[in-house]
PDB file of C-alpha atoms in Angstrom:
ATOM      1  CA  UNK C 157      97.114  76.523 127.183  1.00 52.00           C
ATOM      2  CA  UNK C 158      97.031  79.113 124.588  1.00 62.00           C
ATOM      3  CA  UNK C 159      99.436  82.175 126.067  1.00 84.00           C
ATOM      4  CA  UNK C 160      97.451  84.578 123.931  1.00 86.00           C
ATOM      5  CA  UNK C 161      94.077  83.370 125.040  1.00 87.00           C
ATOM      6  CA  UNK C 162      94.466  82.918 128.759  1.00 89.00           C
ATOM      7  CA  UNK C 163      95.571  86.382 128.982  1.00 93.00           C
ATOM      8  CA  UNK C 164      92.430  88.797 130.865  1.00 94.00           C
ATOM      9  CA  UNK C 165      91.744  91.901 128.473  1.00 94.00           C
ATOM     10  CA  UNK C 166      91.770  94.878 130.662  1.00 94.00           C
ATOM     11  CA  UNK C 167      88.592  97.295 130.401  1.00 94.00           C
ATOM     12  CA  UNK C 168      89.672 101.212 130.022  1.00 93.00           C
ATOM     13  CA  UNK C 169      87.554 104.105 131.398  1.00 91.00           C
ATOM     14  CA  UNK C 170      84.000 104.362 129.745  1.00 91.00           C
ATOM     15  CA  UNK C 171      83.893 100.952 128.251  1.00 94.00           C
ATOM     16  CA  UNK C 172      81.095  98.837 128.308  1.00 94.00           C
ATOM     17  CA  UNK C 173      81.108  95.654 127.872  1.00 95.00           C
ATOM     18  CA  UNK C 174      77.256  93.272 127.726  1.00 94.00           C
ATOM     19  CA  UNK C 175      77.783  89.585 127.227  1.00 94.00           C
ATOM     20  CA  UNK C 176      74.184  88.211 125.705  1.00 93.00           C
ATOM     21  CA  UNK C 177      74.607  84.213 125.547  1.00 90.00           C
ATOM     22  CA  UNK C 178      77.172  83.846 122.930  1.00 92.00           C
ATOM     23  CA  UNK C 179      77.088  88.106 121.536  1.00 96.00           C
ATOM     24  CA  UNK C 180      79.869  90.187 123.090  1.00 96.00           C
ATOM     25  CA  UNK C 181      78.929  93.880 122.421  1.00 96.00           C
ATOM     26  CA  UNK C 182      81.340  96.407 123.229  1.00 96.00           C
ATOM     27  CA  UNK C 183      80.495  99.936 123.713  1.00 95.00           C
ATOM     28  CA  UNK C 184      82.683 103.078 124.234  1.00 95.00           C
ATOM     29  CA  UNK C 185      83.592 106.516 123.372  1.00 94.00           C
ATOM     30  CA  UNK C 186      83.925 105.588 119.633  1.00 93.00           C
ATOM     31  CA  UNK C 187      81.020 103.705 119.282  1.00 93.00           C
ATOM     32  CA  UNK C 188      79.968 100.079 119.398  1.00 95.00           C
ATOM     33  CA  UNK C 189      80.965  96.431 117.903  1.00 95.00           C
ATOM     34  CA  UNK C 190      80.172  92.843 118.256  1.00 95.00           C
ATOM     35  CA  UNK C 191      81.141  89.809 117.838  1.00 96.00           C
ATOM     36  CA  UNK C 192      79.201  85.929 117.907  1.00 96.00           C
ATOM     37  CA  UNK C 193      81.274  83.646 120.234  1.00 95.00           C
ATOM     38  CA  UNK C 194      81.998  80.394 118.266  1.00 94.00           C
ATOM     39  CA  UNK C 195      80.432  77.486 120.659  1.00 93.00           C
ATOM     40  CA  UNK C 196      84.193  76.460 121.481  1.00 93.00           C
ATOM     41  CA  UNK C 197      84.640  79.310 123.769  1.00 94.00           C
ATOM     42  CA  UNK C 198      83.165  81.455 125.949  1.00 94.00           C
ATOM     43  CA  UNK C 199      83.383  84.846 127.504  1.00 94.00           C
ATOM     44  CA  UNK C 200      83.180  86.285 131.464  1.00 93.00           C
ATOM     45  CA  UNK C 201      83.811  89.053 133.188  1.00 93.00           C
ATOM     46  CA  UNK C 202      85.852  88.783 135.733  1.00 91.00           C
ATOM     47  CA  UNK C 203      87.223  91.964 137.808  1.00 89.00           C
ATOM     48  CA  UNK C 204      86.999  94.482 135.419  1.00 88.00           C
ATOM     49  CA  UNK C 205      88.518  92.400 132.737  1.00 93.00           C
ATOM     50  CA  UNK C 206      87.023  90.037 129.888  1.00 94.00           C
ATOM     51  CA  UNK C 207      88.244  86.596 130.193  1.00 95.00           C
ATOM     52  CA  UNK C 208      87.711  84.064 127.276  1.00 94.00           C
ATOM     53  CA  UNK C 209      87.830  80.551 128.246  1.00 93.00           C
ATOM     54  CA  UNK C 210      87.802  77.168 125.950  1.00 92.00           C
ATOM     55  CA  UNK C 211      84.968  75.086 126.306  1.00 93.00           C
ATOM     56  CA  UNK C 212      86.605  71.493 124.929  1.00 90.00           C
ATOM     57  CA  UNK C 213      89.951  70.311 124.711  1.00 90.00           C
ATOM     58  CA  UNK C 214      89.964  70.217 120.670  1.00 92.00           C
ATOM     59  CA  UNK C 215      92.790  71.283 118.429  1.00 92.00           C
ATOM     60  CA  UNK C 216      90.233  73.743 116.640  1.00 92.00           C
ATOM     61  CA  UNK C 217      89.151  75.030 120.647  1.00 92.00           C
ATOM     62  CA  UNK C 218      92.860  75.937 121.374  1.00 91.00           C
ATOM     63  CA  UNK C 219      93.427  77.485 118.030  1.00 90.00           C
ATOM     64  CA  UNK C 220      89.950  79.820 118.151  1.00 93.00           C
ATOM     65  CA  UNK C 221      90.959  80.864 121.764  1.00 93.00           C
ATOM     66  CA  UNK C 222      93.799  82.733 121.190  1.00 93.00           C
ATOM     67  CA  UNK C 223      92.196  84.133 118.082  1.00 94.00           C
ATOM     68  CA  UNK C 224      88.397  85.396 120.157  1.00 95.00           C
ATOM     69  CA  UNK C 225      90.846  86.549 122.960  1.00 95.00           C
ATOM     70  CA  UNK C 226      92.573  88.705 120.007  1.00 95.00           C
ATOM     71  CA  UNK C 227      89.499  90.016 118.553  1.00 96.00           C
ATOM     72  CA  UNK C 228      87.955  91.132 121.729  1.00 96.00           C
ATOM     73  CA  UNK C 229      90.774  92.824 122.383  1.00 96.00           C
ATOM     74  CA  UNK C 230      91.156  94.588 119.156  1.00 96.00           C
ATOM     75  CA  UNK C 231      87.379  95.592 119.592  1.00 96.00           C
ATOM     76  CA  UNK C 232      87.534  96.881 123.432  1.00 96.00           C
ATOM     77  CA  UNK C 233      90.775  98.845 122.013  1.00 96.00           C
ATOM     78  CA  UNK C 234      88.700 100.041 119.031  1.00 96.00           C
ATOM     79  CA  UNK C 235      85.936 101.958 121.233  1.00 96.00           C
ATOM     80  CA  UNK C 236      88.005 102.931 123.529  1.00 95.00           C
ATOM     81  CA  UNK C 237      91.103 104.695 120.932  1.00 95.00           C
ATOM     82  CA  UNK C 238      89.759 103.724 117.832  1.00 95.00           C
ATOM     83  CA  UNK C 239      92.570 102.154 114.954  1.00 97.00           C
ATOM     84  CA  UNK C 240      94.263 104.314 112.215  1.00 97.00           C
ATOM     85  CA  UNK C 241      95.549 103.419 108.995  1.00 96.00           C
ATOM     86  CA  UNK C 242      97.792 105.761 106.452  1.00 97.00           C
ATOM     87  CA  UNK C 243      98.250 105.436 102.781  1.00 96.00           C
ATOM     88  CA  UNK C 244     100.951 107.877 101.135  1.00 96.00           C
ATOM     89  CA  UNK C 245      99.819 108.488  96.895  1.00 95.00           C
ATOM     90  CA  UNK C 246     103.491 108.249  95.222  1.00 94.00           C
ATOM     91  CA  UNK C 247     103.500 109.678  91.491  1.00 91.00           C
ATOM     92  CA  UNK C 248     103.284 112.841  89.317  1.00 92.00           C
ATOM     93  CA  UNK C 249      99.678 114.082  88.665  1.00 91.00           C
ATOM     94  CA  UNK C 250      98.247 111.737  91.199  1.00 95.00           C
ATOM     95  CA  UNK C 251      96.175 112.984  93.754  1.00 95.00           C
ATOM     96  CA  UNK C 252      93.087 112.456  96.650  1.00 95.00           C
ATOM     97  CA  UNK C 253      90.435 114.766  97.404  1.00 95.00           C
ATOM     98  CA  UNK C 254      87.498 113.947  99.898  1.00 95.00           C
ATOM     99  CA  UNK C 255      83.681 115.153  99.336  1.00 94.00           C
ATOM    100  CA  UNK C 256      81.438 113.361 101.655  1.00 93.00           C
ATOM    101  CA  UNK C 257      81.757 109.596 102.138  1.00 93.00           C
ATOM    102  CA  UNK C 258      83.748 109.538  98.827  1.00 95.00           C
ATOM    103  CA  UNK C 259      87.381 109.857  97.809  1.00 95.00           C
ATOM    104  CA  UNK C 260      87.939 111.121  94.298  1.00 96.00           C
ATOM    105  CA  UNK C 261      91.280 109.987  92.922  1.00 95.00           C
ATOM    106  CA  UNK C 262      93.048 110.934  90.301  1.00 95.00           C
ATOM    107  CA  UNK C 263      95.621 108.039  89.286  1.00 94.00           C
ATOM    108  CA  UNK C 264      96.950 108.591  85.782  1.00 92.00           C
ATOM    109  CA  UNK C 265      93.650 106.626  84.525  1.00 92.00           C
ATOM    110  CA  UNK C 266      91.833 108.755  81.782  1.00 94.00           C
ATOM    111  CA  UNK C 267      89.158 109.151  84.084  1.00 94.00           C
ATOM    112  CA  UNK C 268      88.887 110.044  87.835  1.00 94.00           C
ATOM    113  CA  UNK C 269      87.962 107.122  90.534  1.00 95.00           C
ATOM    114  CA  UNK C 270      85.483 107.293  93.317  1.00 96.00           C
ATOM    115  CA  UNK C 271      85.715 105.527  96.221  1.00 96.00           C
ATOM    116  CA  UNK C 272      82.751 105.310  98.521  1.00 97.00           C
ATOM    117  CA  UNK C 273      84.107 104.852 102.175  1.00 96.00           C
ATOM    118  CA  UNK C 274      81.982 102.003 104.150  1.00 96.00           C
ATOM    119  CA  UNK C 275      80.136 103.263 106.771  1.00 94.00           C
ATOM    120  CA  UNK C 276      82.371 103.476 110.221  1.00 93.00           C
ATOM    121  CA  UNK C 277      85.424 104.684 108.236  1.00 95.00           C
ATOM    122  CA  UNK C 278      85.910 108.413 108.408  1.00 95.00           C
ATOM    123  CA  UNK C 279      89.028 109.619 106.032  1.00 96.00           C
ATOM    124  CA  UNK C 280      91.055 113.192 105.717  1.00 95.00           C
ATOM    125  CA  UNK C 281      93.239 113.924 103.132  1.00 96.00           C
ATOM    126  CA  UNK C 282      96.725 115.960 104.239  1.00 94.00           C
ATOM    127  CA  UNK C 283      98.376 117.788 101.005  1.00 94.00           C
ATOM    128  CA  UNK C 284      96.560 115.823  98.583  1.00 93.00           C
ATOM    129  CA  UNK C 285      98.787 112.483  98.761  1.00 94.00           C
ATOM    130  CA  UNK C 286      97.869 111.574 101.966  1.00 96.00           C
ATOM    131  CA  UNK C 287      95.319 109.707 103.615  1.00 96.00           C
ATOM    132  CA  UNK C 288      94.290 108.618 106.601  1.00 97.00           C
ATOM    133  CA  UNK C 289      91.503 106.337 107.616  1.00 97.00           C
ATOM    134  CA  UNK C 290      90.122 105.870 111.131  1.00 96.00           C
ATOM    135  CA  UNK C 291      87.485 103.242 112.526  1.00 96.00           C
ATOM    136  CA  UNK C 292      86.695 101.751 115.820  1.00 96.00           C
ATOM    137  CA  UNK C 293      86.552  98.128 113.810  1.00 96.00           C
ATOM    138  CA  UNK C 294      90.448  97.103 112.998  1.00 96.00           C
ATOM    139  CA  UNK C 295      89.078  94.686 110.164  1.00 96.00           C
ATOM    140  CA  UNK C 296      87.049  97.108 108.479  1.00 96.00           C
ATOM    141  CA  UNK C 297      89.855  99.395 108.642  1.00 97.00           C
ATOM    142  CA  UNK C 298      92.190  97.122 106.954  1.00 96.00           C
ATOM    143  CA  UNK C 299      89.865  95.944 104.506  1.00 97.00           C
ATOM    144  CA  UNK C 300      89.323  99.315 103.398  1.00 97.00           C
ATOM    145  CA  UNK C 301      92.662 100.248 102.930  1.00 96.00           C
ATOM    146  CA  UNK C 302      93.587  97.164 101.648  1.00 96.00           C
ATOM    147  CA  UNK C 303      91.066  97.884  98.687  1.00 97.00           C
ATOM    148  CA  UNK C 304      92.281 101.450  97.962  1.00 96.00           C
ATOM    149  CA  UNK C 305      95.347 100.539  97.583  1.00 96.00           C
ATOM    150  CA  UNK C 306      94.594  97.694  95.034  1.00 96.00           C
ATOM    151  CA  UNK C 307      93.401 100.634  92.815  1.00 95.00           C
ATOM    152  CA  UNK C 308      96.717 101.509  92.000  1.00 95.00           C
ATOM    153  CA  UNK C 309      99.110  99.024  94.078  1.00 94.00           C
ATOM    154  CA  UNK C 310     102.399 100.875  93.305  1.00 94.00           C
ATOM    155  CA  UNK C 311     104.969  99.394  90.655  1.00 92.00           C
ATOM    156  CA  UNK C 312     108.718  98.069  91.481  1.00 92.00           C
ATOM    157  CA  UNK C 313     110.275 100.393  88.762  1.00 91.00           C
ATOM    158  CA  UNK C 314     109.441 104.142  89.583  1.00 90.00           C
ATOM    159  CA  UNK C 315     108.082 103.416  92.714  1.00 88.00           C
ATOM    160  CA  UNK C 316     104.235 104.834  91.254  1.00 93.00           C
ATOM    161  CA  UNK C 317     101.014 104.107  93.432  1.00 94.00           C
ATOM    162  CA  UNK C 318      99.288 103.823  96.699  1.00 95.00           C
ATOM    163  CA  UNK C 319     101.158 102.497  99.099  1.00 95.00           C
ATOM    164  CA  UNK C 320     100.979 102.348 103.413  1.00 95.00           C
ATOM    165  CA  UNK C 321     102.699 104.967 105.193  1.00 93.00           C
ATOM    166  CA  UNK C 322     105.175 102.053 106.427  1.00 90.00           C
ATOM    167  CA  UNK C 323     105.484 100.029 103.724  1.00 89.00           C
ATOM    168  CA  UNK C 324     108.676  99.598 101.886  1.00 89.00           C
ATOM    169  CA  UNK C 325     108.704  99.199  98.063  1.00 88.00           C
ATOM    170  CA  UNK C 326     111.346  96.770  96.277  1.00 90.00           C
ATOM    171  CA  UNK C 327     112.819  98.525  93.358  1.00 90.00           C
ATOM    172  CA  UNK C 328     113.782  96.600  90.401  1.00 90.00           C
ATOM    173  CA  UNK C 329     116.190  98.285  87.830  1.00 88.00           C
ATOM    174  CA  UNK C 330     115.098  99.187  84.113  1.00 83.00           C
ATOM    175  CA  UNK C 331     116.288  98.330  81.401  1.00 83.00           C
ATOM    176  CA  UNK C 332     119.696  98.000  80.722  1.00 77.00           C
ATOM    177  CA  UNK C 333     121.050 100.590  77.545  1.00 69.00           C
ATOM    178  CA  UNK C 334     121.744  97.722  74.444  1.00 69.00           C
ATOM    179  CA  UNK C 335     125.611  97.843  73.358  1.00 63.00           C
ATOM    180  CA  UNK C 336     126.719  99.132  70.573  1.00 58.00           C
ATOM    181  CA  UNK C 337     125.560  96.818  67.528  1.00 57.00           C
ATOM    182  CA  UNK C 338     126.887  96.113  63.757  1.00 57.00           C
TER     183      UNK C 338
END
């Protein structure tokens, strides 16, 4: 049995959680997510915790076990603390700013780029190089920083770009001086 997926997610204070057939809808202080069951497994509550059981013996049932029991975790954790994601802007001249939905960058492009944030992402922007994203849904979150980042991923020789807060960036040397020629 998958150890992941026989494990009970505990339910925190003020979260609500309806199970409609094969929807899972989670509800708390940060809002509210769902997820569609795949028919391999199902999900029960069970003593104030969600269980999530296989329904067949299949290789494909004991692989999506684990991987529902991991989601509906990650979304009973989102409404209840919500996930957070920080991207540090390395590199002279570059800079965020936030108006609205949208972050304006300034990347050493000739022209400024705007990024509108998806709805459920909420960003602030600490001393101009850094962000930070929050969401109640951990993939949206990722995805989103995931694609600021890629608009200026940074480079292995000065270390320029967008990079995680965490992230550690392999430095290559430059060139090396020619020697002295004829």
């Amino acid at each position: 049995m998958s150890r992941i997926g026989k494990k009970p997610i505990p339910l925190p204070e003020g979260v609500r959680v309806e199970i409609e057939g094969r929807r899972v809808r989670t509800t708390g202080p940060k809002g509210t997510l769902s997820l569609e069951l795949r028919p391999e497994v199902s999900a029960e509550l069970e003593n104030g915790a969600l269980v999530v059981r296989r329904l067949q013996e299949t290789r494909q049932a004991r692989a999506l076990h684990g991987l529902f029991r991991q989601l509906l975790a990650n979304m009973v954790t989102g409404v209840s603390r919500g996930f957070t994601r920080v991207l540090e802007i390395v590199g002279v001249g570059y800079r965020a700013e936030l108006r609205g939905q949208a972050l304006h960058l300034s990347l050493g492009y000739s022209h400024p780029v705007v990024y509108q944030l998806p709805q459920g992402v909420q960003a602030s922007v600490d001393r101009q190089v850094v962000i930070t994203l929050e969401s109640a849904d951990k993939q949206l979150l990722g995805q989103t920083a995931a694609e600021i980042r890629r608009l200026r991923p940074p480079e292995p020789y000065k270390g320029k770009g967008i990079r995680y807060k965490d992230e550690a960036v392999r430095r290559k040397a430059g060139k090396a001086a020619v020697g002295g020629g004829s």
